[in-house]
CSV table of C-alpha atoms in Angstrom, one decimal:
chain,number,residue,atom,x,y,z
A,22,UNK,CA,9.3,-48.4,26.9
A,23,UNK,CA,9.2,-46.3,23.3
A,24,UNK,CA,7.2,-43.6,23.0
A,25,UNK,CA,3.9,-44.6,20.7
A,26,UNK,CA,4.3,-43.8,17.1
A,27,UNK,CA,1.6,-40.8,15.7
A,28,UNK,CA,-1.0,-42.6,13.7
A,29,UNK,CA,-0.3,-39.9,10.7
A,30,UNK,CA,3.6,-38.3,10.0
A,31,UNK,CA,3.3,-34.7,11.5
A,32,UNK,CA,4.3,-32.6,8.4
A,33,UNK,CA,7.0,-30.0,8.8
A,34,UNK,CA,6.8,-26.7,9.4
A,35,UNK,CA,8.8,-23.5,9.4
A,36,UNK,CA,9.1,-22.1,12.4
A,37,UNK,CA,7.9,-19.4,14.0
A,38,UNK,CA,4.9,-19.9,11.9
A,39,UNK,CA,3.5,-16.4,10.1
A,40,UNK,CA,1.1,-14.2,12.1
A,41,UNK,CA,-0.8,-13.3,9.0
A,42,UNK,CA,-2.5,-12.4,7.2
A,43,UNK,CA,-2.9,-9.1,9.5
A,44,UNK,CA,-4.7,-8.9,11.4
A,45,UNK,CA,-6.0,-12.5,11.4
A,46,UNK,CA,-9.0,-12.6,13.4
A,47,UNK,CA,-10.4,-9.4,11.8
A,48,UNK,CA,-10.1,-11.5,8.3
A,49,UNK,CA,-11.4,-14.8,10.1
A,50,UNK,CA,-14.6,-13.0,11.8
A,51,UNK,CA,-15.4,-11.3,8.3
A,52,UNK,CA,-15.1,-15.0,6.4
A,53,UNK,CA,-17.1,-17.0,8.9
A,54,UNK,CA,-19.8,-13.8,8.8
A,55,UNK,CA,-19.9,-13.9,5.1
A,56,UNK,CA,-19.9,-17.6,4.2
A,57,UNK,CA,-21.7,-19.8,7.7
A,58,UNK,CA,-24.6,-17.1,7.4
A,59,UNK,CA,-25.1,-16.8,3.6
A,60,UNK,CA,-28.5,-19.0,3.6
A,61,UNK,CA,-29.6,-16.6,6.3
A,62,UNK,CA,-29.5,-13.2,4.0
A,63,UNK,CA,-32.0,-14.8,1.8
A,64,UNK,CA,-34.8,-13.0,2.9
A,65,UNK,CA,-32.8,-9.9,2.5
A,66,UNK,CA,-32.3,-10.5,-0.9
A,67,UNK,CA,-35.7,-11.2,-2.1
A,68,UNK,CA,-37.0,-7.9,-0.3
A,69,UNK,CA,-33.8,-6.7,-2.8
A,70,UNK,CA,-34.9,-8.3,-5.7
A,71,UNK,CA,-38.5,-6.6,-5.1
A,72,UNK,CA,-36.7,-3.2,-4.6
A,73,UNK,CA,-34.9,-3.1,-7.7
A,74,UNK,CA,-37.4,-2.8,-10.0
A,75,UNK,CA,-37.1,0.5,-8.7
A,76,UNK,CA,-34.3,1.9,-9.5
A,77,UNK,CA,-34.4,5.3,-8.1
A,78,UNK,CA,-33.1,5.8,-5.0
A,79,UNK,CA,-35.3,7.3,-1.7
A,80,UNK,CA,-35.1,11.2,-1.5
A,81,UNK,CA,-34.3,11.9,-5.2
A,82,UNK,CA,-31.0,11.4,-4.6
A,83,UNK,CA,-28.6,10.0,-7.8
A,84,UNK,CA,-27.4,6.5,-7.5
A,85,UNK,CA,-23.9,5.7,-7.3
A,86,UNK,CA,-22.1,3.5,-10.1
A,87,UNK,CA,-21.9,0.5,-7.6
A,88,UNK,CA,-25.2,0.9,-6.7
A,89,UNK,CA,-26.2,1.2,-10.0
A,90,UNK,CA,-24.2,-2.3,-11.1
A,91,UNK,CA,-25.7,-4.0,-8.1
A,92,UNK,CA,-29.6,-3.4,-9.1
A,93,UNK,CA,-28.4,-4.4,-12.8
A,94,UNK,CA,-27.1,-7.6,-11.2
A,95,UNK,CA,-30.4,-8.1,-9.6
A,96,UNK,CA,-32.5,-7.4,-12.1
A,97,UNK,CA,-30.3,-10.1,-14.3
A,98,UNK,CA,-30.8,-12.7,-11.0
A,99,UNK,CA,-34.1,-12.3,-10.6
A,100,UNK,CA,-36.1,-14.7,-12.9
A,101,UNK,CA,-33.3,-17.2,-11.8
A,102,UNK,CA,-34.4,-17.5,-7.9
A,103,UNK,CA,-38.2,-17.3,-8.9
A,104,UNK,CA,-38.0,-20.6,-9.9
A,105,UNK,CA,-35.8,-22.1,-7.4
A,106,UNK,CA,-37.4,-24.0,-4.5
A,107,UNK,CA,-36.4,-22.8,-1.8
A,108,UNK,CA,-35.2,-25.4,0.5
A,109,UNK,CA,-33.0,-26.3,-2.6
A,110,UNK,CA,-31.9,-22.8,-2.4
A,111,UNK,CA,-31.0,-22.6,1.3
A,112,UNK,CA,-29.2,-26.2,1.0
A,113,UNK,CA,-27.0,-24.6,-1.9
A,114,UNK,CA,-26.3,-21.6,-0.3
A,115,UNK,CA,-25.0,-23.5,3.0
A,116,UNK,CA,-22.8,-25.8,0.4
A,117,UNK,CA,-20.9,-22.9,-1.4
A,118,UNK,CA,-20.3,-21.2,1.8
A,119,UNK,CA,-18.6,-24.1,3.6
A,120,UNK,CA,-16.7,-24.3,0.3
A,121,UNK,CA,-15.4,-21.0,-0.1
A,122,UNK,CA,-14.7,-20.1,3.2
A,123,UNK,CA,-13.0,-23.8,3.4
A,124,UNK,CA,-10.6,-22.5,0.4
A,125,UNK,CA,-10.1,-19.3,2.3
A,126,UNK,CA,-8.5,-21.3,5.3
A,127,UNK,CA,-6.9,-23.5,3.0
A,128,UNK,CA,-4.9,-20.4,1.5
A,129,UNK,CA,-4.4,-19.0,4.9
A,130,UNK,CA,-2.9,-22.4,6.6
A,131,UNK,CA,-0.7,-22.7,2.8
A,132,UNK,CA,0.6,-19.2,3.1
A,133,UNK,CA,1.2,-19.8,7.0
A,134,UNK,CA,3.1,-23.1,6.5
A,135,UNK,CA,5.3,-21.8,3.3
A,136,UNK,CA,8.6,-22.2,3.0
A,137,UNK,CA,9.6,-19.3,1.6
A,138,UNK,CA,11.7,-17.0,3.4
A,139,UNK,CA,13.2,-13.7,2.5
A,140,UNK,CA,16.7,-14.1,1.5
A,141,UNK,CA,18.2,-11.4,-0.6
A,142,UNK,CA,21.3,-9.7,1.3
A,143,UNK,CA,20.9,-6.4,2.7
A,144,UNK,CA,22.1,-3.3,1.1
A,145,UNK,CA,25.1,-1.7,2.5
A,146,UNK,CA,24.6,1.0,4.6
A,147,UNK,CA,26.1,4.5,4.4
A,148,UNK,CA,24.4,6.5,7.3
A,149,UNK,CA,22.4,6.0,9.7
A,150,UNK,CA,20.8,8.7,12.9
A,151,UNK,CA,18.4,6.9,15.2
A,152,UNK,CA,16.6,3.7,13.8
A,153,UNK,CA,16.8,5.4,10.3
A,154,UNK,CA,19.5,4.0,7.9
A,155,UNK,CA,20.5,4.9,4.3
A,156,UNK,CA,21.4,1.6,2.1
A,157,UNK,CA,23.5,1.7,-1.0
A,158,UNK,CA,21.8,0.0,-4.1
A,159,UNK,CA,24.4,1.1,-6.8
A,160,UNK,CA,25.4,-1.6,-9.3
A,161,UNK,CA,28.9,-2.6,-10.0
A,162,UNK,CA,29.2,-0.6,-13.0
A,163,UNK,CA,29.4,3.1,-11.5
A,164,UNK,CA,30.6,6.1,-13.1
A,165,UNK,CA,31.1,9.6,-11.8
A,166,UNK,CA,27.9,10.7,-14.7
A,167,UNK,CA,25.0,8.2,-12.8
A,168,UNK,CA,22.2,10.4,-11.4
A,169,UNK,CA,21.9,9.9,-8.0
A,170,UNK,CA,18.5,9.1,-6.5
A,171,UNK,CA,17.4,9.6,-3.2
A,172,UNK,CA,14.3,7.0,-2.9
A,173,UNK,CA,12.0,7.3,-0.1
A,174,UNK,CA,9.4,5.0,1.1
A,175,UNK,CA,6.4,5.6,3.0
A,176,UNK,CA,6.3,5.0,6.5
A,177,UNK,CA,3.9,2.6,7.5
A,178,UNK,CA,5.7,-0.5,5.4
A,179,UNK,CA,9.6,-1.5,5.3
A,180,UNK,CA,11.0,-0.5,2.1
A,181,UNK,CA,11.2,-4.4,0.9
A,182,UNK,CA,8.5,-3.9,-1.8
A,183,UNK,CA,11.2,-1.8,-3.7
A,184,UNK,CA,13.7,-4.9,-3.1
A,185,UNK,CA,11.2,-7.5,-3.4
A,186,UNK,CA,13.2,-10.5,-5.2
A,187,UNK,CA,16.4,-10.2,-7.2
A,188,UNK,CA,14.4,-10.9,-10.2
A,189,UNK,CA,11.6,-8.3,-9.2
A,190,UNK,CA,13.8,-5.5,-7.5
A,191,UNK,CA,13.1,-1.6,-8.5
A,192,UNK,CA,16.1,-0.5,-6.6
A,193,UNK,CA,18.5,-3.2,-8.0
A,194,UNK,CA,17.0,-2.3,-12.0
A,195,UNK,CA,17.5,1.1,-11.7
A,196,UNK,CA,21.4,0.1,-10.0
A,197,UNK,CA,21.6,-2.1,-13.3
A,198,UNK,CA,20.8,0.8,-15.7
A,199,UNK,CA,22.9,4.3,-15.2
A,200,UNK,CA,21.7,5.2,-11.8
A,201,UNK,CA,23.0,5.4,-8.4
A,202,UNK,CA,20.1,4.6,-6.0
A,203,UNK,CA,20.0,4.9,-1.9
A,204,UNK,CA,16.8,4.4,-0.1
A,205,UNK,CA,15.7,5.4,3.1
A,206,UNK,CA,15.7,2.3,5.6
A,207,UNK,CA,13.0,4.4,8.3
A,208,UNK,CA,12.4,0.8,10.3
A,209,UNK,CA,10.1,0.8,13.2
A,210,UNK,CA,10.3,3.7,15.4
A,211,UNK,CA,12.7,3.3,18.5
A,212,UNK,CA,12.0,5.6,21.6
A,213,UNK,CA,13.1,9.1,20.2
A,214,UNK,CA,11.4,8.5,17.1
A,215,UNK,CA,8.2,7.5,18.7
A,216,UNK,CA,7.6,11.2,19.4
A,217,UNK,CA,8.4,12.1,15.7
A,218,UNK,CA,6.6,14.7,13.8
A,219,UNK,CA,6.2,14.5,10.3
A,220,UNK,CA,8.6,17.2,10.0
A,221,UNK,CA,11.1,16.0,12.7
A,222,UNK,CA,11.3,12.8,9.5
A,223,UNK,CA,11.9,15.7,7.0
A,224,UNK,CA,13.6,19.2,8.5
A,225,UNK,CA,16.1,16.0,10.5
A,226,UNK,CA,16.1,12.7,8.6
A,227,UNK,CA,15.6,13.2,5.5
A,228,UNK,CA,17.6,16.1,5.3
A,229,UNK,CA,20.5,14.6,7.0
A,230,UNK,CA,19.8,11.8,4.3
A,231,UNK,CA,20.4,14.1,1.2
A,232,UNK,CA,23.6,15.6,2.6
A,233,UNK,CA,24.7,11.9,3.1
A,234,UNK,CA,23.5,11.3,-0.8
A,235,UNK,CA,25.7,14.5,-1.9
A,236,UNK,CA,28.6,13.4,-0.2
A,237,UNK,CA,28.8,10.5,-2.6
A,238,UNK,CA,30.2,11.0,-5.5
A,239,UNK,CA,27.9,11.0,-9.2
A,240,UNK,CA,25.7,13.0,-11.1
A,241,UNK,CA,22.5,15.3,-10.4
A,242,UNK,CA,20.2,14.1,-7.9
A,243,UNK,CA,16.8,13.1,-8.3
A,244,UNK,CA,14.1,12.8,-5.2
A,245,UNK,CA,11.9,9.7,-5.9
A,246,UNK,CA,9.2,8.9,-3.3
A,247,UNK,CA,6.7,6.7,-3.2
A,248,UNK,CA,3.0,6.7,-1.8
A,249,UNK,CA,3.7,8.7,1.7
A,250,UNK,CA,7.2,8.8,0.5
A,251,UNK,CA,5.7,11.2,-2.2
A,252,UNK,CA,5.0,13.4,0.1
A,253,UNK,CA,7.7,13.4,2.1
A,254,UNK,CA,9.7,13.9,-0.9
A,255,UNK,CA,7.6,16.9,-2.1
A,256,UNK,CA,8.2,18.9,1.0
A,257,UNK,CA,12.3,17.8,0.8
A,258,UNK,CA,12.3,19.1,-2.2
A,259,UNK,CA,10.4,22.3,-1.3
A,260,UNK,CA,13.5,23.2,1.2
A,261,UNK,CA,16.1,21.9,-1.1
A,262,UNK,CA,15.6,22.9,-4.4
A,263,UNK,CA,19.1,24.1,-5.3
A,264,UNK,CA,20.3,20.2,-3.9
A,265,UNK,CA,18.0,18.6,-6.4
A,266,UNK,CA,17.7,18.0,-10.2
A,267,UNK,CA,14.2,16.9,-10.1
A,268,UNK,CA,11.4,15.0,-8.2
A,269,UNK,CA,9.7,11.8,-8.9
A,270,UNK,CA,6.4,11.1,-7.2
A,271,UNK,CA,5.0,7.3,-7.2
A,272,UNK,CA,1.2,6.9,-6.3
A,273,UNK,CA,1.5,9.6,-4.5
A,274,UNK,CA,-1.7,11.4,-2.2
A,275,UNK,CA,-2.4,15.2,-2.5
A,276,UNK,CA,-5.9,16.0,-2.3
A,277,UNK,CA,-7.8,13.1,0.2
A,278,UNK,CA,-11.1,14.1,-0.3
A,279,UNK,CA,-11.0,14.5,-4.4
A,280,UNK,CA,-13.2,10.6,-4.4
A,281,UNK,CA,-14.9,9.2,-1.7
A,282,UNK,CA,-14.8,12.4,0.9
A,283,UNK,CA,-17.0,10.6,3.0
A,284,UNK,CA,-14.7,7.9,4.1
A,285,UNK,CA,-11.8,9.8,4.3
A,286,UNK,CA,-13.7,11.8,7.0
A,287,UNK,CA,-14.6,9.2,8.6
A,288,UNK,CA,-11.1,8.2,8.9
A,289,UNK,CA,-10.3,11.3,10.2
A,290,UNK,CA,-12.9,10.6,13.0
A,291,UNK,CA,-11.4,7.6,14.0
A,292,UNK,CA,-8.0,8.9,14.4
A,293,UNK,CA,-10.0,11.4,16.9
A,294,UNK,CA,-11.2,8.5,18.6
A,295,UNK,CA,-7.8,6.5,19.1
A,296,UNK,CA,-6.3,9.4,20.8
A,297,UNK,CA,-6.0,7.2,24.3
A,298,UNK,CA,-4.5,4.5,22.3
A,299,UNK,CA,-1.6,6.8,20.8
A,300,UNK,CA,-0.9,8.2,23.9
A,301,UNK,CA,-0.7,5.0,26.1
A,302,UNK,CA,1.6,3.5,23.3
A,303,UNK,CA,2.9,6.1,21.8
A,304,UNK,CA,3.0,4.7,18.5
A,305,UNK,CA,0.0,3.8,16.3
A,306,UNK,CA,0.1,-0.5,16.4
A,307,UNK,CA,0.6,-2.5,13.3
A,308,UNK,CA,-2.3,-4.2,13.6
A,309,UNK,CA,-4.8,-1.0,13.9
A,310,UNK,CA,-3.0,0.0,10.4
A,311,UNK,CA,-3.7,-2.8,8.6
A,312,UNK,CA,-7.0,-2.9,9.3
A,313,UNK,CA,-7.4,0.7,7.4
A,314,UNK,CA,-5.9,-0.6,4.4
A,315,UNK,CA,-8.0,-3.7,4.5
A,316,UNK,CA,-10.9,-1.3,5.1
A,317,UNK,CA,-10.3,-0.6,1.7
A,318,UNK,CA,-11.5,-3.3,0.1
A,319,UNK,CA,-12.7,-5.7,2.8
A,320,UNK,CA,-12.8,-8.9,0.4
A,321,UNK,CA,-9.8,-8.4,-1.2
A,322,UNK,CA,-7.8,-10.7,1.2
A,323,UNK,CA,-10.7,-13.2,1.0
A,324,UNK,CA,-10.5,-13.4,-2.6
A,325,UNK,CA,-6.5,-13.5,-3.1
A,326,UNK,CA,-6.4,-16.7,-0.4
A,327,UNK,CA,-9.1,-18.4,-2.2
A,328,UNK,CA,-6.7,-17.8,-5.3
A,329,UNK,CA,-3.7,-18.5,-3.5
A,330,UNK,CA,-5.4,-22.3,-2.2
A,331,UNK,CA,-5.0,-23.3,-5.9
A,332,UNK,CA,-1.6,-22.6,-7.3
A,333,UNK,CA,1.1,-24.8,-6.7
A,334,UNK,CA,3.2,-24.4,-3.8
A,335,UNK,CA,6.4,-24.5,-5.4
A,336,UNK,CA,5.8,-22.3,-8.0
A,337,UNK,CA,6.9,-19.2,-9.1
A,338,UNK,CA,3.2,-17.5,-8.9
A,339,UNK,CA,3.1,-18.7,-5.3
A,340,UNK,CA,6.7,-17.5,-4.2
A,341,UNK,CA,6.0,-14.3,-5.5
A,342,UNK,CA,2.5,-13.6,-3.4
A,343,UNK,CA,4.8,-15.6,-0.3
A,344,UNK,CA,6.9,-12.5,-0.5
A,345,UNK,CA,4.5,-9.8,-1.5
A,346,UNK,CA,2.6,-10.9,2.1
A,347,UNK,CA,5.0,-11.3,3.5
A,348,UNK,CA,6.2,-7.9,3.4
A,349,UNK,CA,2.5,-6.3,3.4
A,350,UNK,CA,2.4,-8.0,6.9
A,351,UNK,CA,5.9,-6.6,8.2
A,352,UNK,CA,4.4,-3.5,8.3
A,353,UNK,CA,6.1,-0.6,10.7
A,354,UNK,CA,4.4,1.2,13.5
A,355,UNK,CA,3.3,4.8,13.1
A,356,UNK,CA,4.6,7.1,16.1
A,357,UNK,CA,1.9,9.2,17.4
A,358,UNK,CA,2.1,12.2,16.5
A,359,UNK,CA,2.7,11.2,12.8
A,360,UNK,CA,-0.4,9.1,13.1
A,361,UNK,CA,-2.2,11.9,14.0
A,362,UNK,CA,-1.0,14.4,11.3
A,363,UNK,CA,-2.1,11.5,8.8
A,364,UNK,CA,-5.3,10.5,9.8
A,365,UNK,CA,-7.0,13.6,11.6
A,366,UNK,CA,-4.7,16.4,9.2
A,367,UNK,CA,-4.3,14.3,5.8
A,368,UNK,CA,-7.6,12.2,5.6
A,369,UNK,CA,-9.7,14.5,8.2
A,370,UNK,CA,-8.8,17.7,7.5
A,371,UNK,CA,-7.6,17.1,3.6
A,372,UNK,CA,-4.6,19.4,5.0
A,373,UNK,CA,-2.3,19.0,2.4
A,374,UNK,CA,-5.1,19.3,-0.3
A,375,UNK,CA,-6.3,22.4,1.4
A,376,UNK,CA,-2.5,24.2,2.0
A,377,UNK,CA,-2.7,23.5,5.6
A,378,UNK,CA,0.0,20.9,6.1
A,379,UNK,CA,3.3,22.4,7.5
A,380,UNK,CA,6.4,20.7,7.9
A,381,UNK,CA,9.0,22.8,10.1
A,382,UNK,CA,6.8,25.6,10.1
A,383,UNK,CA,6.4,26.4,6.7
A,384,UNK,CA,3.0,25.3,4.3
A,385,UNK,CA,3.8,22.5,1.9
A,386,UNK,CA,2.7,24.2,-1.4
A,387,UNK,CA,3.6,21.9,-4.6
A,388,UNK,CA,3.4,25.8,-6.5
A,389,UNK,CA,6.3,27.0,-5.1
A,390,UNK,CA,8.8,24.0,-6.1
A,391,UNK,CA,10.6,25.1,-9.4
A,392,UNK,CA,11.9,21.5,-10.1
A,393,UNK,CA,10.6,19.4,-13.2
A,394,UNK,CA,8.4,16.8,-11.8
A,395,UNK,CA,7.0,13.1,-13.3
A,396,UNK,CA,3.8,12.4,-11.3
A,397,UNK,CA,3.3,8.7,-11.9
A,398,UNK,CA,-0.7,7.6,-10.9
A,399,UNK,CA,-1.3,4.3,-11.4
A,400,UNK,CA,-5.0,4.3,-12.9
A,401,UNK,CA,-6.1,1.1,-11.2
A,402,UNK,CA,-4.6,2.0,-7.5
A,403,UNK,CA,-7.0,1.2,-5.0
A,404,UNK,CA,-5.0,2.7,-2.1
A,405,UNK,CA,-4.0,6.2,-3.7
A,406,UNK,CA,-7.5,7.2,-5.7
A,407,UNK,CA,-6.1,8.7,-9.1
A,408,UNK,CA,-7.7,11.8,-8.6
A,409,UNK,CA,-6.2,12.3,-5.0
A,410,UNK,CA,-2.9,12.1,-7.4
A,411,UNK,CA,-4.2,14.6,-10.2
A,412,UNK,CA,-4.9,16.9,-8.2
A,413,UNK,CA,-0.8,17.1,-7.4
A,414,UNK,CA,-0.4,17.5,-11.0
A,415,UNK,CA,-2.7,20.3,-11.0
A,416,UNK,CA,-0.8,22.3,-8.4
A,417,UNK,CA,2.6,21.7,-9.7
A,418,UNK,CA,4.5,24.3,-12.3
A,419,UNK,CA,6.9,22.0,-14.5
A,420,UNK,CA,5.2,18.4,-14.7
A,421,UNK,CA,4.7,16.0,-16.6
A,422,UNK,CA,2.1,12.9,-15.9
A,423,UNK,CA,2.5,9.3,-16.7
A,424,UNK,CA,-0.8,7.1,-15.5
A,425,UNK,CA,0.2,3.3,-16.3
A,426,UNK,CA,-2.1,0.8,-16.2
A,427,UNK,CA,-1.1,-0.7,-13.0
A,428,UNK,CA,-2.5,-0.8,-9.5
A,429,UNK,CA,-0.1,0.5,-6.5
A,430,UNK,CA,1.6,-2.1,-5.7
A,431,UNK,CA,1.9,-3.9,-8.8
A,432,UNK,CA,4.0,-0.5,-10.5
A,433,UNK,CA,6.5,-1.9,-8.1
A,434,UNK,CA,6.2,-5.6,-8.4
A,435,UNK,CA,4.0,-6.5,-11.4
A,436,UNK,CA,5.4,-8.3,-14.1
A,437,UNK,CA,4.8,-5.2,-16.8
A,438,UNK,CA,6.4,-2.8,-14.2
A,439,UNK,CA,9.5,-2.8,-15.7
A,440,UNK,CA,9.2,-2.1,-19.7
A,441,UNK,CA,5.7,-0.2,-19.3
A,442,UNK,CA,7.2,2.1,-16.1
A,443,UNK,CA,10.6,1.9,-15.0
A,444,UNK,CA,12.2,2.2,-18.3
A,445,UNK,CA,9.3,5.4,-19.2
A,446,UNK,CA,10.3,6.5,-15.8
A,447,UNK,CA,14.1,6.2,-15.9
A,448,UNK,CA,14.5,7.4,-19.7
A,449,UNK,CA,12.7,10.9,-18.7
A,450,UNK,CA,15.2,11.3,-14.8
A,451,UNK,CA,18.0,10.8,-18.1
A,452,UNK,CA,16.7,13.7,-19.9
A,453,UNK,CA,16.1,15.9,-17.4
A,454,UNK,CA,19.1,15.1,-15.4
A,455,UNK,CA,21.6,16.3,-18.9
């Protein structure tokens, strides 16, 4: 007897399907909170409404600039809901909410179900130690004169962003235009490197890494690190000065209480209160991670799915945010003690900002390097606040600033990235490479 025939064709599906957005259920609770209780904040926002005729806050304190734009934004609402009834209200309210929050799963389930998939072949490798590799991005058209470039990544994400698509591909640009570039592969930490220091990563790996780089024939070699990497490459450079030509920092942190103090403490505090987590894994989990950054800006992934729910599936707009998730959701585990040194030293303890960060025993001071520097800060990067960045610049002897418009991930992957920073970028590692 046949087997009876679905009502409805099932549609196909790649499989496995995609865990993200990371973490899921975090981004799920804060939708259904936000848009299935929207008619119930309504008496909230008429006590609101009453409150901000008054601008000033309690305790003669001075507003802050979102605070400020949120009374304005009031005040500009309020003769509005006067005259709305409110059962009419509520009934709206309820509508829009189902709505939105019924485009937010519609972009989830799309970006889920895509069938994008990462394709581009790896880069050759040319040493490895441990679960970190060094891959080979030099173009085809090598000569002895190409400045070398050791890039380095940060930590907590693979390296893809650099080598997003062939068409969108820092690493293979810079190949394509007079420069020899290998980047640091670090993958996820395997059991030796789950009990990493940040300075096991630079006095070991990364060092090992630049002796692999000099082995290799071409020009002067430039350090170029991005976001963590920045740092990484900062205290590389600090031990290796005579090996290098010149540093390049990309959105890179210095100072993590210069804007918003408060939260970076409070960052700090959690890392305190993960401890039993870090030492019954030994590693800092993906998940746990992600929700920091999201922390960030908590609607941001609520906005971009609603966005996503209306382009078209096979176009380019939508391939390109495929594998931009895609690879914000591959992130890399963070071994423990690293964690630690970044959450409770970095954003806690501001310990790089304050000249208390050590790596192999010895204070990470950006004075003491005698290398000319480029500090690029994105002035719309809403990972890396500018004026954590700045405050590099301020420390540094021999630098020179560049602050694009951009945010911090689009300098990498933006559609301007290339004419209004790369080429900036790569025509100043020309002149001071000779």
């Amino acid at each position: 007897m046949a087997a009876p025939q679905p009502r409805h064709p099932i549609p196909k599906r790649p499989i496995p399907m995609r865990l993200g957005p990371r973490p899921l259920p975090q981004h799920l609770s804060l939708a259904a909170a936000i848009w299935s209780n929207s008619a119930l904040a309504l008496p909230a926002l008429n006590s609101a409404l009453l409150n901000s005729a008054n601008s000033n806050p309690p305790n003669g304190s001075q507003p802050g600039e979102s605070q400020r734009r949120l009374a304005a934004a009031l005040r500009e609402l309020a003769p509005a809901l006067a005259k709305a009834d409110p059962a009419q209200l509520t009934t709206a309210l309820q509508a829009e909410g189902r709505r939105r929050f019924g485009r937010f799963l519609d972009g989830v389930t799309a970006y889920r179900r895509h069938d994008y998939r990462r394709s581009l072949p790896a880069a050759p490798v040319v040493w490895d130690e441990g679960t970190t590799k060094l891959r080979d991005y030099r173009g085809t058209t090598r000569s002895p004169a190409n400045p070398r470039l050791l890039v380095i990544p940060s930590l907590v994400n693979r390296y893809h962003v650099l080598d997003l698509e062939a068409e969108a591909s820092f690493l293979r640009w810079l190949g394509a235009n007079g420069f020899d570039p290998f980047v640091v592969d670090w993958d996820a930490p395997g059991p030796l490197e789950r009990g990493f220091s940040l300075s096991d990563y630079i006095v070991g790996r990364l060092q090992a890494a630049l002796q692999a780089v000099r082995r290799e024939k071409g020009g002067p070699i430039i350090a170029i690190g991005y976001c963590m990497g920045g740092d990484l490459a900062l205290a590389l450079a600090l031990r290796r000065q005579k090996d290098l030509a010149a540093l390049v920092c990309l959105a890179t942190p210095w100072d993590f209480h210069a804007e918003n103090a408060s939260h970076a403490r409070m960052v700090g505090q959690i890392g305190h209160q993960l401890e039993p987590i870090l030492q019954i894994l030994g590693e800092m989990p993906v998940d746990l991670l992600q929700s920091f950054f999201s922390g960030l800006d908590p609607f941001q992934v609520l906005k971009k799915f609603q966005h996503f729910a209306t382009l078209d599936p096979e176009g380019a707009s939508a391939r390109r945010f495929v594998a931009l998730e895609d690879w914000l959701n591959d992130g890399i585990a963070l071994a423990a003690p690293v964690a630690r040194e970044c959450l409770t030293g970095w954003y806690g303890a501001n310990s790089t900002g304050n000249l208390a960060w050590r790596v192999g025993g010895r204070v990470v001071d950006p004075a003491g390097l005698d290398l000319p520097v480029l500090n690029v800060i994105p002035s719309a990067d809403r990972i890396v606040p500018p004026g954590s960045s700045r405050a590099l610049t301020r420390r540094l002897a021999r630098v020179e600033e560049m602050a694009p418009h951009a945010g911090h991930i689009g300098m990498m992957v933006g559609r301007h990235a290339a004419a209004e920073i790369w080429q900036p970028m790569a025509a100043w590692m020309r002149r001071v490479a000779g």
